[in-house]
Short mmCIF file of C-alpha atoms and ligand atoms in Angstrom, two decimals:
data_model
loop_
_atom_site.label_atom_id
_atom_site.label_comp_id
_atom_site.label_asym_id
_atom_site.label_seq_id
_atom_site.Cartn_x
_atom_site.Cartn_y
_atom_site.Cartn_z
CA UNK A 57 -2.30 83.45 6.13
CA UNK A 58 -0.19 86.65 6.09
CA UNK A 59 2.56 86.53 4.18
CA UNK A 60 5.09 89.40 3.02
CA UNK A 61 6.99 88.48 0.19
CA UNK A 62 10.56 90.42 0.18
CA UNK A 63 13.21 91.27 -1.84
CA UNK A 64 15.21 93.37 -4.70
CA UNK A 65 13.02 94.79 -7.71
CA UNK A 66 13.06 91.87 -10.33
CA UNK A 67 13.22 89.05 -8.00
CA UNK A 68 10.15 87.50 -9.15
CA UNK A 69 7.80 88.97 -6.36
CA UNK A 70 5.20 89.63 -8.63
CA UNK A 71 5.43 86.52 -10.41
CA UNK A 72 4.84 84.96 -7.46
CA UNK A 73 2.59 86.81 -5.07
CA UNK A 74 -0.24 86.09 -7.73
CA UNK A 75 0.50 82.25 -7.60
CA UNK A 76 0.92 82.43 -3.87
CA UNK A 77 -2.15 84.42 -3.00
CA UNK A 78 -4.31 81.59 -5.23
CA UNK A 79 -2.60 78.93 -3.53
CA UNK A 80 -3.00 80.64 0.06
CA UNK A 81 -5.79 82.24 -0.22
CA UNK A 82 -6.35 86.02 0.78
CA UNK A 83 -5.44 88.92 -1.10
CA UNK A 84 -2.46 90.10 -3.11
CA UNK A 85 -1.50 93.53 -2.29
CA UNK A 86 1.01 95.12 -4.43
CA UNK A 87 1.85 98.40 -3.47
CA UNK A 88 3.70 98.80 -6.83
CA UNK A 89 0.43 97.85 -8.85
CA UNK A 90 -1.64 99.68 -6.85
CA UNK A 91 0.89 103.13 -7.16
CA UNK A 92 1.07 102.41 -11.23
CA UNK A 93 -2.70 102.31 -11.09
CA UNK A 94 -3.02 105.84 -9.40
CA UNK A 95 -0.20 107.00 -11.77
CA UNK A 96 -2.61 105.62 -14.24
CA UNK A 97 -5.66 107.42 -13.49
CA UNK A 98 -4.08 110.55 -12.33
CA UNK A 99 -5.33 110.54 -8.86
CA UNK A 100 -3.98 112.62 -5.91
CA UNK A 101 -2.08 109.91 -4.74
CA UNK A 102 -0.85 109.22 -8.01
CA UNK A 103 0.25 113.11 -8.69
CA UNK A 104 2.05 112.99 -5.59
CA UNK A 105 4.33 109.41 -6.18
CA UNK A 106 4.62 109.89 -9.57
CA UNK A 107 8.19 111.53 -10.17
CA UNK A 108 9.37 109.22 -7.08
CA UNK A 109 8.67 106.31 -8.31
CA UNK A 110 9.71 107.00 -12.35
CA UNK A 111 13.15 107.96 -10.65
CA UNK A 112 13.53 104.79 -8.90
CA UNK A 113 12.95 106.84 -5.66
CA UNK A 114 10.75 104.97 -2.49
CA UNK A 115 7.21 106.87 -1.42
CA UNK A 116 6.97 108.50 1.02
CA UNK A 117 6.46 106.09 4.81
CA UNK A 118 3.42 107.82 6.07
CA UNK A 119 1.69 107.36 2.85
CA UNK A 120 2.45 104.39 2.27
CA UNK A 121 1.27 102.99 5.98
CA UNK A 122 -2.21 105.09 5.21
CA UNK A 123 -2.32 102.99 2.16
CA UNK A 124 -1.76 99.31 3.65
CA UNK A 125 -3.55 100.04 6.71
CA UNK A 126 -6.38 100.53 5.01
CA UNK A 127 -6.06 97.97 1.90
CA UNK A 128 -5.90 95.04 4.68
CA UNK A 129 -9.13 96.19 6.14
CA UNK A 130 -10.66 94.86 3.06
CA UNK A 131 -12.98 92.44 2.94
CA UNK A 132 -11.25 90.67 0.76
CA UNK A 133 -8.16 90.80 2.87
CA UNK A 134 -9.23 90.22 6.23
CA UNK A 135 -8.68 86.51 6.67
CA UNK A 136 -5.21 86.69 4.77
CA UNK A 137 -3.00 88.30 2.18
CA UNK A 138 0.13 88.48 0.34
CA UNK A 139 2.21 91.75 0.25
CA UNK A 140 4.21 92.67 -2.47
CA UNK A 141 6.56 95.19 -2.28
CA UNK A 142 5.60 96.32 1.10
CA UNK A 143 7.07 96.91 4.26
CA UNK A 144 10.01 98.58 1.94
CA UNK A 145 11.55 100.56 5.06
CA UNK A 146 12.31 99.54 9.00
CA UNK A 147 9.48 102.44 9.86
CA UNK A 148 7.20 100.77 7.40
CA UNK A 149 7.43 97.27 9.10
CA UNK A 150 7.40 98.73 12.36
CA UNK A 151 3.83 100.72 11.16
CA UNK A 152 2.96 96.88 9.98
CA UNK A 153 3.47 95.12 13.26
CA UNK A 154 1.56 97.61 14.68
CA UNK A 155 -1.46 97.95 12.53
CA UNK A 156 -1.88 94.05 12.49
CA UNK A 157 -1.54 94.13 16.90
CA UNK A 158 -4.42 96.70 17.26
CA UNK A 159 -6.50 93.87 15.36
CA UNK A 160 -5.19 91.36 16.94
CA UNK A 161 -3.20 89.39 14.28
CA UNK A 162 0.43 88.99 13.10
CA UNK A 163 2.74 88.38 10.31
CA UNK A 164 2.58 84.15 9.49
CA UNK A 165 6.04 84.36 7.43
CA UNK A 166 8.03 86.96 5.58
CA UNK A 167 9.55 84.73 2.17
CA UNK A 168 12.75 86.48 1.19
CA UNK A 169 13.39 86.10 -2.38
CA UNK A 170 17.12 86.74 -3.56
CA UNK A 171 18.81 86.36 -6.67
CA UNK A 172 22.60 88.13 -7.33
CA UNK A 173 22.46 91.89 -8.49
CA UNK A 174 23.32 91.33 -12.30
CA UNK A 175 20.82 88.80 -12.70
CA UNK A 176 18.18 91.10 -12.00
CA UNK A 177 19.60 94.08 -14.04
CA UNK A 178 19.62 91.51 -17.29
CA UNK A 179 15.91 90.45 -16.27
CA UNK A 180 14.47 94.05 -15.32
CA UNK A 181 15.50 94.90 -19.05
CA UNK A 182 13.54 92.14 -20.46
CA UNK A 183 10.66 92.62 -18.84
CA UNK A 184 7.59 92.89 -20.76
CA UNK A 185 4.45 93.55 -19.12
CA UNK A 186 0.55 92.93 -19.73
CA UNK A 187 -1.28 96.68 -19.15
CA UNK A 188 -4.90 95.09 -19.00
CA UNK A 189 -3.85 92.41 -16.64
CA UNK A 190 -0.18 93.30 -15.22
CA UNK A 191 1.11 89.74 -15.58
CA UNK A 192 5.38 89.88 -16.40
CA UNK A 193 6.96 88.23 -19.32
CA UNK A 194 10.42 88.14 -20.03
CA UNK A 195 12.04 88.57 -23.71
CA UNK A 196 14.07 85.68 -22.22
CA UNK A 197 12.96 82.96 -19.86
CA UNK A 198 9.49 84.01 -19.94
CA UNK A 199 8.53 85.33 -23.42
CA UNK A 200 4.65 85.92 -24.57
CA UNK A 201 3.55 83.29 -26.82
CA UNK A 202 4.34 85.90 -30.13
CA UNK A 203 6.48 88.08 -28.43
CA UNK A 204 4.81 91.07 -28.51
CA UNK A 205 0.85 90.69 -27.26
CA UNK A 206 -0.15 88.94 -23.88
CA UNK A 207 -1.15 85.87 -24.16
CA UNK A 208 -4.52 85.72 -22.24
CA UNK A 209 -5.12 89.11 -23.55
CA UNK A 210 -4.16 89.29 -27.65
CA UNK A 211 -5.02 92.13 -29.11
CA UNK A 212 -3.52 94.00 -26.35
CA UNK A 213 0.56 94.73 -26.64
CA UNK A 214 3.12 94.16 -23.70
CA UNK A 215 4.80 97.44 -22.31
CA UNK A 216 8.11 98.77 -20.89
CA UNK A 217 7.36 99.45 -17.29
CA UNK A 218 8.70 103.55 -16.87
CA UNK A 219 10.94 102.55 -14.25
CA UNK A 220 12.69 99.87 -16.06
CA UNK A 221 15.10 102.26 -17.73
CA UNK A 222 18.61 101.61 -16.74
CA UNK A 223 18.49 105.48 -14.24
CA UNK A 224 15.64 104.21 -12.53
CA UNK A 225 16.89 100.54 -12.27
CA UNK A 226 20.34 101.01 -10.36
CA UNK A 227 18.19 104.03 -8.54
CA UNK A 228 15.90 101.31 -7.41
CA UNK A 229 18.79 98.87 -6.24
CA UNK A 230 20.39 101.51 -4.64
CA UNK A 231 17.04 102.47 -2.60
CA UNK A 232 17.12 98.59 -2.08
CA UNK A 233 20.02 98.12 -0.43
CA UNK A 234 20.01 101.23 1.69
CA UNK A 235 16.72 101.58 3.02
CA UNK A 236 15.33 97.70 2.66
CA UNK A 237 17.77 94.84 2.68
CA UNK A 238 17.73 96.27 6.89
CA UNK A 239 14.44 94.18 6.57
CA UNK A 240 16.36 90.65 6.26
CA UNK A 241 17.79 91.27 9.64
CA UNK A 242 14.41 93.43 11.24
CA UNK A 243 12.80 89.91 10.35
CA UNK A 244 15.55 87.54 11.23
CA UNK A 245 15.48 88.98 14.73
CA UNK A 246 11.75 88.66 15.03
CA UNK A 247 12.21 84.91 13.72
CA UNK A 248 9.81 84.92 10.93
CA UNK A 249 12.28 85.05 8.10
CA UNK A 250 12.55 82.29 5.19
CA UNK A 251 15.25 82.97 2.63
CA UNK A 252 14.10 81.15 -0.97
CA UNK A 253 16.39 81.41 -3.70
CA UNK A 254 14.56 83.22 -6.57
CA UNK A 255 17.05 81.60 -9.57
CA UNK A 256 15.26 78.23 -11.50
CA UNK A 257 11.82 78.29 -13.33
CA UNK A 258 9.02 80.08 -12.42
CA UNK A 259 7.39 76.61 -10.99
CA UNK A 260 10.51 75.65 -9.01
CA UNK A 261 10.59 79.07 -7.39
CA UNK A 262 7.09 78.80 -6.81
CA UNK A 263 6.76 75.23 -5.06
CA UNK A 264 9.98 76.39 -2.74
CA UNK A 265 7.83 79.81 -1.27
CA UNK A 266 4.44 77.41 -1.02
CA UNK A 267 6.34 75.29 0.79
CA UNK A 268 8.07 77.43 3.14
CA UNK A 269 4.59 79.06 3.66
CA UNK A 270 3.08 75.87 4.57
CA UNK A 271 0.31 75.98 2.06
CA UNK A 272 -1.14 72.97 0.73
CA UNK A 273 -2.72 73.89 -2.46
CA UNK A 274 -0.81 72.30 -5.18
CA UNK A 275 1.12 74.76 -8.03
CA UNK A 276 -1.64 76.00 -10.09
CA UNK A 277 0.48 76.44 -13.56
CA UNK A 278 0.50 79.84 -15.78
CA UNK A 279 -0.78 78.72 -19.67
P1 AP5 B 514 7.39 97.53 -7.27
O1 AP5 B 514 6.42 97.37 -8.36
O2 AP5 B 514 7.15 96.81 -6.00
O3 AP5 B 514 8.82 97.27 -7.88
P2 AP5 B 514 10.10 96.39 -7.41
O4 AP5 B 514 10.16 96.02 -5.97
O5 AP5 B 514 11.26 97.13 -7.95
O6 AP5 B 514 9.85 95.04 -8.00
P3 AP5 B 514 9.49 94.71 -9.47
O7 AP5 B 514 8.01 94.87 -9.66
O8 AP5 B 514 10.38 95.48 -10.41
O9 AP5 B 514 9.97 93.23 -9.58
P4 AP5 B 514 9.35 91.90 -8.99
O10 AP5 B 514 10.16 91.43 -7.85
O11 AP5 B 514 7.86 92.05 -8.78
O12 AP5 B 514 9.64 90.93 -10.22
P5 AP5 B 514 8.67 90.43 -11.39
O13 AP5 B 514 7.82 89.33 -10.88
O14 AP5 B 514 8.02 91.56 -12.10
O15 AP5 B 514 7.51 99.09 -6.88
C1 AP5 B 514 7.69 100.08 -7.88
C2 AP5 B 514 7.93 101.43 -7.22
O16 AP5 B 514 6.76 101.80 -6.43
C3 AP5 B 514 9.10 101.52 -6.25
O17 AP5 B 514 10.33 101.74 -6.89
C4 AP5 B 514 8.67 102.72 -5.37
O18 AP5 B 514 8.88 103.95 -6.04
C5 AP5 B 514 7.17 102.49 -5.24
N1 AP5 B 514 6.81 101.67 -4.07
C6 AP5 B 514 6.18 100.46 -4.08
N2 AP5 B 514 6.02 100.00 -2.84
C7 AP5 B 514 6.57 100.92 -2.00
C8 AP5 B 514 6.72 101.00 -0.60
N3 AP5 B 514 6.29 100.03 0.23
N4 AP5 B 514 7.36 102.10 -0.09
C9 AP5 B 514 7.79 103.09 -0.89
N5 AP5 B 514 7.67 103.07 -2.23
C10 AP5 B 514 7.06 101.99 -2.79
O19 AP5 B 514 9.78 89.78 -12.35
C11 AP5 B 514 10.74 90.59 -12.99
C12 AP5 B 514 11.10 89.97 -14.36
O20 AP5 B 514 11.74 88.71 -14.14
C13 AP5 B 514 9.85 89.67 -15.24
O21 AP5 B 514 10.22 89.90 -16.57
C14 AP5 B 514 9.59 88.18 -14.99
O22 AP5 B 514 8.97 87.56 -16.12
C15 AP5 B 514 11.00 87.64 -14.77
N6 AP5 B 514 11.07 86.50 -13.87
C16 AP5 B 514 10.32 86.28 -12.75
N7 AP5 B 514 10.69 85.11 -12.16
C17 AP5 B 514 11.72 84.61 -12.93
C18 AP5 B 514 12.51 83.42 -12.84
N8 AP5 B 514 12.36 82.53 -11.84
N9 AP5 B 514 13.48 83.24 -13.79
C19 AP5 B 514 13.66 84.15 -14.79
N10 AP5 B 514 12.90 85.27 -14.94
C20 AP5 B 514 11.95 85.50 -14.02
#
């Protein structure tokens, strides 16, 4: 399948695009991940996103397109994936629909996650994350085990992602609702939306998207 999880940053698309992508099948491709990574290591791309994205600022649409055009030619993503966090812009889903026509495929379902605004503000500054393997906790509804290491990794200590700091955060909602909340209409028009509400557990959430994805693997449950 090809699925395109949307919605505001802290929604839970994350936290579920690596559940949905095991349940599916395919690949999960987080543009986020994949940005923090090159941030990371320092590479070109990395240099050049950097200060965007630690100011809560979008990338840049052609490099981003050059980026998922060619992560979905993987072999690991050519029968199927899950985006996360991408298309973010109208020209970026546009750029989608077209790279996925030359090939001959199309978009199965675009899940739209929502939660209200001040939900997410409370949960972006809980957020704890795993640097070896990027899984979120929550101080609140999700902590680690002990509250400070991960808990499939324990000698290794959970981090403050750079853009959770409050700046970047209403930055990053106000990106949100300029440049990508258009989506929810782009995709209603195109009939492929399917609004999920992102509030209850992590497993409620969860079975709602698999079902409104159609897939029939059954939850498989974080430890
Ligand atoms: P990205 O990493 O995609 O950030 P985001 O969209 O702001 O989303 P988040 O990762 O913050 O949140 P999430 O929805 O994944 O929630 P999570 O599962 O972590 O992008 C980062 C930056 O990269 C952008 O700002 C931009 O600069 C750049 N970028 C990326 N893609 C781009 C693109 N296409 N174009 C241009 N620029 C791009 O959960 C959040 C917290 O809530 C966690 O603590 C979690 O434990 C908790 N939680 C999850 N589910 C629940 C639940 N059901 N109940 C309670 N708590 C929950």
């Amino acid at each position: 399948m090809r699925i395109v999880l949307l919605g505001p940053p802290g929604v839970g698309k994350g936290t579920q695009g690596r559940r949905l992508a095991a349940a599916c099948g395919g690949a999960l491709i987080s543009t986020g991940e994949i940005l923090r990574e090159a941030v990371a290591n320092a590479t070109p791309l990395g240099l050049e996103a950097r200060r965007q994205m630690e100011s809560g600022r979008l990338v840049d649409d052609a490099v981003m397109i050059g980026l998922v055009r060619d992560r979905t030619l993987a072999a690991d993503a050519r029968d199927g994936f899950v985006l996360d966090g991408f298309p973010r812009t109208v020209p970026q889903a546009g750029a989608l629909d077209a790279v996925l026509g030359e090939r001959g495929q199309a978009l199965d379902v675009v899940l739209y996650l929502w939660v209200d605004e001040e939900v997410l503000v409370r949960r972006l500054q809980g957020r704890r994350e795993c640097p070896v393997c990027k899984r979120a906790y929550n101080t609140t509804a999700a902590a680690a085990r002990d509250g400070i290491h991960c808990d499939d990794h324990p000698e290794v200590e959970l981090q403050v992602r750079a853009d959770d700091r409050e700046e970047a955060v209403r930055q990053r909602f106000a990106e949100y609702r300029a440049k990508t909340a258009p989506l929810v209409d782009y995709y209603t028009a195109h009939g492929r939306l399917r609004p999920v509400s992102g509030s209850g557990s992590v497993d409620s959430v969860f079975e709602a998207l698999r079902q409104e994805a159609g897939c029939d693997s059954p939850a498989p449950r974080e430890a």
